[in-house]
C-alpha cells in the first residue's frame, strides 16, 4: 500500500501527441467535406443512368418507334398533315375542357385514324381537310376568347365548334363502321 | 391421244366462255312478299340504288350486278327484307352495281353505300340514308328522314307535310325544298340551301359553308342558325312575329326590317341586333364569328 502511495498522480508523456491527432482529425474532415460536395452529382448521375437504362429497356420491350407526322400533298398542292392531331381542348386562356372530354376526343380521333383507311382516298383526304378547318376555327375562336374571356358569343361558338368536331368524328366513324365493303357471310 | 386432249380443252374453253367469268356483270331479278309497313335494308357499295314506292305488298329488285360483285343477297322474312350486293372477301374492287327496288309505299327504308348514288321516290315511311361520296336525292313525306354523307350532294324535296329531317354532311352541299316541320342540318364546308313554307323548329350549323334559309315561321317556332366563317341568310316569307337575337363577332349584319345592328363594344368589331317584331311568338337566333348575316322579311 505504501508503495502505491508513492506513485505520482500524473504521468506526462515523453512527447506531445496532440498536434499529430489534430492533424489527422482535420485531414478526415477535409476528406468528408470533399465527399459531401460530390454526393449530389453522384446521385444525379445515378438517376440519369437509371432513366437512360429504363428508357432503353422500354424501347427494346415495346419496339414502338417514335410517332411520325406524315405529310401528303393536297389536290390544291398545299402540304397538309395526313394525320393532324387535335390541339389540347382549351376554352380561352388557362381553361380546359377537362380530362374526360380530352379522353373522349382522343379516343374518337384514334378510332377514326384507324378507320379512315377503309375510305376511298379522295374521301379520306376530304375528311382530314374538313377536320383541319374545324380545328383552325377552334384555334381562332380560342385566341379571340383569350383576349376577351367574357365574350358570350365566343363561348357559344367555341362550345358549338367542339361539338361539331366530335359530331364529325362520330359520324364518320359510324359511317365507316357500317360500310358494306366486304362480304360478311 | 393429242387430238382427244385438244377436243377436251376446246370443250372446256367453250363451257367456261358460255358460263362467263365468275364476277362478270349480270342481271338480277328477285321479288318476295313484304309487309306494307315493313323494313327494307339495302347495301350497295358503288353504283346506283333507286327505290320507288308502289301499292303492292311486295319487294322487287332488278338491275345489274357490276363486275367485281360476287352475288346479290336477297332475303325476306315478313317484316324485314334485306338486299345486299356481296363483294368477294379481300377484293379491292368495289364493283359498281345498279339496283332498282320497288317497295310497299309505307316501308321504312335504310340504305348504305360508299360511292353509291341513292334516289328515292314515293316512299312514305321513314328513311335512313348514308353514302360517303354518292349523291342522295330523296322525296320526303310525313316520316322522319336521316341523311348522312361526307362529300355527296343532298337533294331533298318535301311534300309540304310536317316531318323531322336530320342531315349531316361534311363537304357536300344540300338543296332542300318544300319541307315543313323540323330540320336539323350540319355541315363543315358544304353550303346549305333550304326553302320551306313553314318550319316549327330548325337548327342549322356550318363551320365554313354558307346557309341560305327561306321559310315561314310557325307560331311559337324556333330557328337557330350558326356559322364560324360562313355567311348566313334568312328570308322570312310569312308575317314576321318573332324575337330576334342576332350577333356576329367580326362580320356584318344586314337587316331588311326592324332596327339597324349596333356595335357590341368600342373595342371589338362585333355587331348585334336584338329586337321584337309583331307579337314576338317565335324566336330567331343567328350567330357567326366572321360571316355576314342577312335578314329579310315580307
Coordinates of N, CA and C in Angstrom, one line a residue, chain B residues 59-196:
Chain B
X59 N -91.7 -6.7 -102.3 CA -90.5 -6.0 -102.7 C -89.9 -6.7 -103.9
X60 N -89.5 -5.9 -104.8 CA -89.0 -6.4 -106.1 C -87.6 -5.7 -106.4
X61 N -86.6 -6.5 -106.7 CA -85.4 -5.8 -107.0 C -84.9 -6.3 -108.4
X62 N -84.5 -5.4 -109.2 CA -84.0 -5.8 -110.5 C -82.8 -4.9 -110.8
X63 N -82.0 -5.2 -111.8 CA -80.9 -4.4 -112.1 C -79.7 -5.2 -112.6
X64 N -78.5 -4.6 -112.4 CA -77.3 -5.3 -112.9 C -76.2 -5.3 -111.9
X65 N -75.7 -6.4 -111.6 CA -74.6 -6.5 -110.7 C -73.3 -6.2 -111.5
X66 N -72.5 -5.4 -110.9 CA -71.3 -5.0 -111.6 C -70.2 -6.0 -111.6
X67 N -69.2 -5.9 -112.5 CA -68.1 -6.8 -112.5 C -67.4 -6.5 -111.1
X68 N -67.0 -7.6 -110.5 CA -66.4 -7.5 -109.2 C -67.4 -7.8 -108.1
X69 N -68.7 -7.7 -108.3 CA -69.7 -8.2 -107.3 C -69.8 -9.7 -107.4
X70 N -69.9 -10.3 -106.2 CA -70.0 -11.7 -106.2 C -71.4 -12.2 -106.5
X71 N -72.3 -11.6 -105.7 CA -73.7 -12.0 -105.9 C -74.6 -11.0 -105.2
X72 N -75.9 -11.2 -105.3 CA -76.9 -10.4 -104.6 C -77.5 -11.2 -103.5
X73 N -77.5 -10.7 -102.3 CA -78.2 -11.3 -101.2 C -79.6 -10.7 -101.2
X74 N -80.6 -11.6 -101.2 CA -82.0 -11.1 -101.2 C -82.7 -12.0 -100.2
X75 N -83.1 -11.5 -99.0 CA -83.7 -12.3 -98.0 C -84.9 -11.5 -97.5
X76 N -86.1 -12.2 -97.4 CA -87.3 -11.5 -96.9 C -87.9 -12.5 -95.8
X77 N -88.3 -11.9 -94.7 CA -88.9 -12.7 -93.7 C -90.1 -11.9 -93.1
X78 N -91.1 -11.6 -94.0 CA -92.3 -11.0 -93.5 C -92.1 -9.5 -93.3
X79 N -91.6 -9.1 -92.2 CA -91.5 -7.6 -91.9 C -90.2 -7.0 -92.4
X80 N -89.2 -7.8 -92.6 CA -87.9 -7.3 -93.0 C -87.3 -7.9 -94.3
X81 N -86.9 -7.0 -95.2 CA -86.3 -7.5 -96.4 C -84.9 -7.0 -96.5
X82 N -83.9 -7.9 -96.8 CA -82.5 -7.4 -96.9 C -82.0 -7.6 -98.3
X83 N -81.5 -6.6 -98.8 CA -80.9 -6.6 -100.2 C -79.5 -6.1 -100.1
X84 N -78.5 -7.0 -100.5 CA -77.1 -6.6 -100.3 C -76.3 -7.1 -101.4
X85 N -75.5 -6.2 -102.0 CA -74.6 -6.6 -103.0 C -73.3 -7.1 -102.3
X86 N -73.0 -8.4 -102.5 CA -71.9 -9.0 -101.8 C -70.7 -8.9 -102.7
X87 N -69.6 -8.4 -102.1 CA -68.3 -8.4 -102.8 C -67.5 -9.5 -102.2
X88 N -66.6 -10.0 -103.1 CA -65.8 -11.1 -102.6 C -64.8 -10.6 -101.5
X89 N -64.6 -11.5 -100.6 CA -63.7 -11.2 -99.5 C -62.3 -10.9 -100.0
X90 N -61.7 -9.8 -99.5 CA -60.4 -9.4 -99.9 C -60.3 -8.7 -101.3
X91 N -61.4 -8.6 -101.9 CA -61.3 -7.9 -103.2 C -61.1 -6.4 -103.1
X92 N -60.2 -5.8 -103.9 CA -60.1 -4.4 -103.9 C -61.1 -3.7 -104.7
X93 N -61.7 -4.4 -105.6 CA -62.7 -3.8 -106.5 C -64.0 -3.5 -105.6
X94 N -64.6 -2.4 -105.8 CA -65.8 -2.0 -105.1 C -67.0 -2.4 -105.9
X95 N -66.8 -2.7 -107.2 CA -68.0 -3.2 -108.0 C -69.1 -2.2 -108.1
X96 N -69.4 -1.8 -109.3 CA -70.5 -0.8 -109.4 C -71.7 -1.5 -109.9
X97 N -72.7 -1.6 -109.0 CA -74.0 -2.3 -109.3 C -75.1 -1.3 -109.3
X98 N -76.0 -1.5 -110.2 CA -77.2 -0.6 -110.3 C -78.5 -1.4 -109.9
X99 N -79.2 -1.0 -108.9 CA -80.3 -1.7 -108.4 C -81.6 -0.8 -108.5
X100 N -82.7 -1.4 -109.0 CA -84.0 -0.7 -108.9 C -84.8 -1.5 -108.0
X101 N -85.3 -0.9 -106.9 CA -86.1 -1.6 -105.9 C -87.5 -1.0 -105.8
X102 N -88.5 -1.9 -105.9 CA -89.8 -1.4 -105.6 C -90.2 -1.9 -104.3
X103 N -90.8 -1.0 -103.4 CA -91.2 -1.4 -102.1 C -92.6 -0.9 -101.8
X104 N -93.3 -1.6 -100.9 CA -94.6 -1.0 -100.5 C -94.4 0.4 -100.0
X105 N -95.4 1.3 -100.3 CA -95.2 2.7 -100.1 C -94.9 3.1 -98.6
X106 N -95.5 2.3 -97.7 CA -95.3 2.6 -96.3 C -94.0 2.0 -95.7
X107 N -93.2 1.5 -96.5 CA -91.9 0.8 -96.0 C -91.0 1.8 -95.3
X108 N -90.3 1.3 -94.3 CA -89.1 2.1 -93.8 C -87.9 1.6 -94.6
X109 N -87.1 2.5 -95.1 CA -86.0 2.1 -96.0 C -84.7 2.6 -95.4
X110 N -83.7 1.7 -95.3 CA -82.4 2.1 -94.9 C -81.4 1.7 -96.0
X111 N -80.5 2.6 -96.4 CA -79.6 2.4 -97.5 C -78.2 2.8 -97.0
X112 N -77.2 1.9 -97.3 CA -75.8 2.2 -97.0 C -75.0 2.0 -98.3
X113 N -74.1 3.0 -98.5 CA -73.3 2.9 -99.7 C -72.0 3.6 -99.5
X114 N -71.0 3.5 -100.4 CA -69.8 4.2 -100.3 C -69.8 5.3 -101.4
X115 N -69.8 4.9 -102.6 CA -69.9 5.9 -103.7 C -71.2 5.7 -104.4
X116 N -72.1 4.9 -103.8 CA -73.4 4.7 -104.5 C -74.3 5.9 -104.5
X117 N -75.0 6.1 -105.6 CA -76.0 7.2 -105.6 C -77.3 6.7 -105.2
X118 N -78.0 7.5 -104.4 CA -79.3 7.0 -103.8 C -80.4 7.9 -104.3
X119 N -81.4 7.3 -104.9 CA -82.6 8.0 -105.3 C -83.8 7.4 -104.7
X120 N -84.7 8.1 -104.1 CA -85.9 7.5 -103.5 C -87.1 8.4 -104.0
X121 N -88.1 7.6 -104.4 CA -89.4 8.3 -104.9 C -90.6 7.6 -104.3
X122 N -91.5 8.4 -103.8 CA -92.8 7.9 -103.4 C -92.8 6.8 -102.3
X123 N -91.8 6.9 -101.5 CA -91.8 6.1 -100.3 C -92.2 6.9 -99.1
X124 N -93.2 6.5 -98.4 CA -93.8 7.4 -97.3 C -93.3 7.0 -95.9
X125 N -92.6 5.9 -95.8 CA -92.1 5.5 -94.5 C -90.8 6.3 -94.2
X126 N -90.3 6.0 -93.0 CA -89.0 6.7 -92.5 C -87.9 6.2 -93.4
X127 N -86.9 7.1 -93.6 CA -85.7 6.8 -94.4 C -84.5 7.1 -93.6
X128 N -83.5 6.2 -93.8 CA -82.2 6.3 -93.1 C -81.2 6.1 -94.2
X129 N -80.5 7.1 -94.6 CA -79.7 7.0 -95.8 C -78.2 7.4 -95.5
X130 N -77.3 6.7 -96.1 CA -75.9 7.0 -95.8 C -75.1 6.6 -97.0
X131 N -74.3 7.6 -97.6 CA -73.3 7.2 -98.6 C -72.2 8.2 -98.5
X132 N -71.0 7.7 -98.6 CA -69.8 8.5 -98.4 C -69.7 9.6 -99.4
X133 N -69.6 9.2 -100.7 CA -69.4 10.2 -101.7 C -70.5 10.3 -102.8
X134 N -71.5 9.4 -102.7 CA -72.5 9.4 -103.7 C -73.6 10.5 -103.4
X135 N -74.4 10.7 -104.4 CA -75.4 11.7 -104.2 C -76.6 11.1 -103.6
X136 N -77.4 11.9 -102.8 CA -78.6 11.5 -102.2 C -79.7 12.4 -102.7
X137 N -80.7 11.8 -103.4 CA -81.8 12.6 -104.0 C -83.1 11.9 -103.5
X138 N -83.9 12.6 -102.7 CA -85.0 12.0 -101.9 C -86.3 12.8 -102.0
X139 N -87.4 12.2 -102.1 CA -88.7 12.8 -101.8 C -89.0 12.5 -100.4
X140 N -89.5 13.5 -99.6 CA -89.8 13.3 -98.2 C -91.3 13.4 -98.0
X141 N -91.9 12.5 -97.3 CA -93.3 12.6 -96.9 C -93.4 12.9 -95.4
X142 N -94.3 12.3 -94.7 CA -94.5 12.7 -93.3 C -93.6 12.0 -92.3
X143 N -92.8 11.1 -92.7 CA -92.0 10.4 -91.7 C -90.6 10.9 -91.6
X144 N -89.9 10.5 -90.5 CA -88.5 11.0 -90.3 C -87.6 10.6 -91.4
X145 N -86.7 11.5 -91.7 CA -85.6 11.2 -92.7 C -84.3 11.6 -92.1
X146 N -83.3 10.7 -92.2 CA -81.9 11.0 -91.7 C -81.0 10.7 -92.9
X147 N -80.2 11.7 -93.3 CA -79.3 11.5 -94.4 C -77.9 12.0 -94.0
X148 N -77.0 11.1 -94.3 CA -75.6 11.4 -94.0 C -74.7 11.2 -95.2
X149 N -73.8 12.1 -95.4 CA -72.8 11.9 -96.4 C -71.5 12.7 -96.1
X150 N -70.4 12.3 -96.7 CA -69.2 13.1 -96.5 C -69.1 14.2 -97.6
X151 N -69.1 13.7 -98.8 CA -68.9 14.7 -99.9 C -70.1 14.7 -100.9
X152 N -71.0 13.8 -100.8 CA -72.1 13.8 -101.7 C -73.1 14.9 -101.6
X153 N -73.7 15.3 -102.7 CA -74.7 16.3 -102.7 C -76.0 15.7 -102.2
X154 N -76.7 16.5 -101.4 CA -78.0 16.0 -100.9 C -79.1 16.9 -101.5
X155 N -80.1 16.2 -102.1 CA -81.2 17.0 -102.6 C -82.5 16.4 -102.0
X156 N -83.3 17.2 -101.4 CA -84.5 16.7 -100.7 C -85.6 17.6 -101.1
X157 N -86.7 16.9 -101.6 CA -87.9 17.6 -101.9 C -89.0 17.1 -101.0
X158 N -89.6 18.0 -100.3 CA -90.7 17.6 -99.4 C -92.0 17.7 -100.1
X159 N -93.1 17.3 -99.4 CA -94.4 17.4 -100.0 C -95.3 18.3 -99.2
X160 N -94.6 19.3 -98.5 CA -95.3 20.2 -97.7 C -96.0 19.5 -96.5
X161 N -95.5 18.4 -96.1 CA -96.1 17.7 -95.0 C -95.0 17.7 -93.8
X162 N -95.5 18.0 -92.6 CA -94.5 18.1 -91.5 C -93.8 16.8 -91.3
X163 N -92.5 16.9 -91.1 CA -91.6 15.7 -90.8 C -90.4 16.2 -90.1
X164 N -89.7 15.2 -89.5 CA -88.4 15.5 -88.9 C -87.3 15.2 -89.9
X165 N -86.4 16.1 -90.2 CA -85.4 15.9 -91.2 C -84.0 16.2 -90.5
X166 N -83.2 15.2 -90.5 CA -81.8 15.3 -89.9 C -80.8 15.1 -91.0
X167 N -80.0 16.1 -91.3 CA -79.0 16.0 -92.4 C -77.6 16.2 -91.8
X168 N -76.6 15.4 -92.2 CA -75.2 15.6 -91.8 C -74.4 15.5 -93.0
X169 N -73.6 16.5 -93.4 CA -72.7 16.5 -94.5 C -71.4 17.1 -94.1
X170 N -70.3 16.6 -94.6 CA -69.0 17.2 -94.3 C -68.8 18.3 -95.3
X171 N -68.6 17.9 -96.6 CA -68.3 19.0 -97.6 C -69.4 19.0 -98.7
X172 N -70.3 18.0 -98.6 CA -71.3 18.1 -99.7 C -72.3 19.2 -99.4
X173 N -72.9 19.7 -100.5 CA -73.9 20.7 -100.4 C -75.3 20.1 -100.3
X174 N -76.2 20.8 -99.7 CA -77.6 20.3 -99.6 C -78.5 21.3 -100.2
X175 N -79.5 20.8 -100.9 CA -80.5 21.6 -101.5 C -81.9 21.0 -101.1
X176 N -82.5 21.8 -100.2 CA -83.7 21.2 -99.6 C -84.9 22.1 -99.9
X177 N -86.0 21.6 -100.3 CA -87.1 22.4 -100.7 C -88.5 21.8 -100.3
X178 N -89.5 22.6 -100.1 CA -90.8 22.2 -99.8 C -91.0 21.3 -98.6
X179 N -90.2 21.6 -97.6 CA -90.3 20.8 -96.4 C -91.1 21.6 -95.4
X180 N -91.5 20.9 -94.3 CA -92.2 21.5 -93.2 C -91.8 20.7 -92.0
X181 N -92.1 21.3 -90.8 CA -91.9 20.6 -89.6 C -90.5 21.0 -88.9
X182 N -89.7 20.0 -88.7 CA -88.4 20.2 -88.0 C -87.2 19.8 -88.9
X183 N -86.2 20.7 -88.8 CA -85.0 20.4 -89.6 C -83.8 20.6 -88.7
X184 N -82.9 19.6 -88.7 CA -81.6 19.7 -88.1 C -80.5 19.4 -89.2
X185 N -79.7 20.4 -89.5 CA -78.8 20.2 -90.6 C -77.4 20.7 -90.1
X186 N -76.4 19.9 -90.4 CA -75.0 20.3 -90.1 C -74.0 20.1 -91.2
X187 N -73.1 21.0 -91.4 CA -72.1 20.8 -92.5 C -70.8 21.4 -92.0
X188 N -69.7 21.0 -92.5 CA -68.4 21.7 -92.2 C -68.1 22.7 -93.3
X189 N -68.0 22.3 -94.5 CA -67.8 23.2 -95.6 C -68.9 23.2 -96.6
X190 N -69.8 22.3 -96.5 CA -70.9 22.3 -97.5 C -71.9 23.5 -97.3
X191 N -72.4 23.9 -98.5 CA -73.4 25.0 -98.4 C -74.8 24.4 -98.2
X192 N -75.6 25.0 -97.5 CA -77.0 24.5 -97.2 C -78.0 25.5 -97.8
X193 N -78.8 25.1 -98.7 CA -79.8 26.0 -99.4 C -81.2 25.4 -99.1
X194 N -81.9 26.1 -98.3 CA -83.2 25.5 -97.8 C -84.4 26.4 -98.0
X195 N -85.4 25.8 -98.6 CA -86.7 26.6 -98.7 C -87.8 25.8 -98.1
X196 N -88.7 26.5 -97.4 CA -89.8 25.8 -96.7 C -91.0 26.7 -96.6

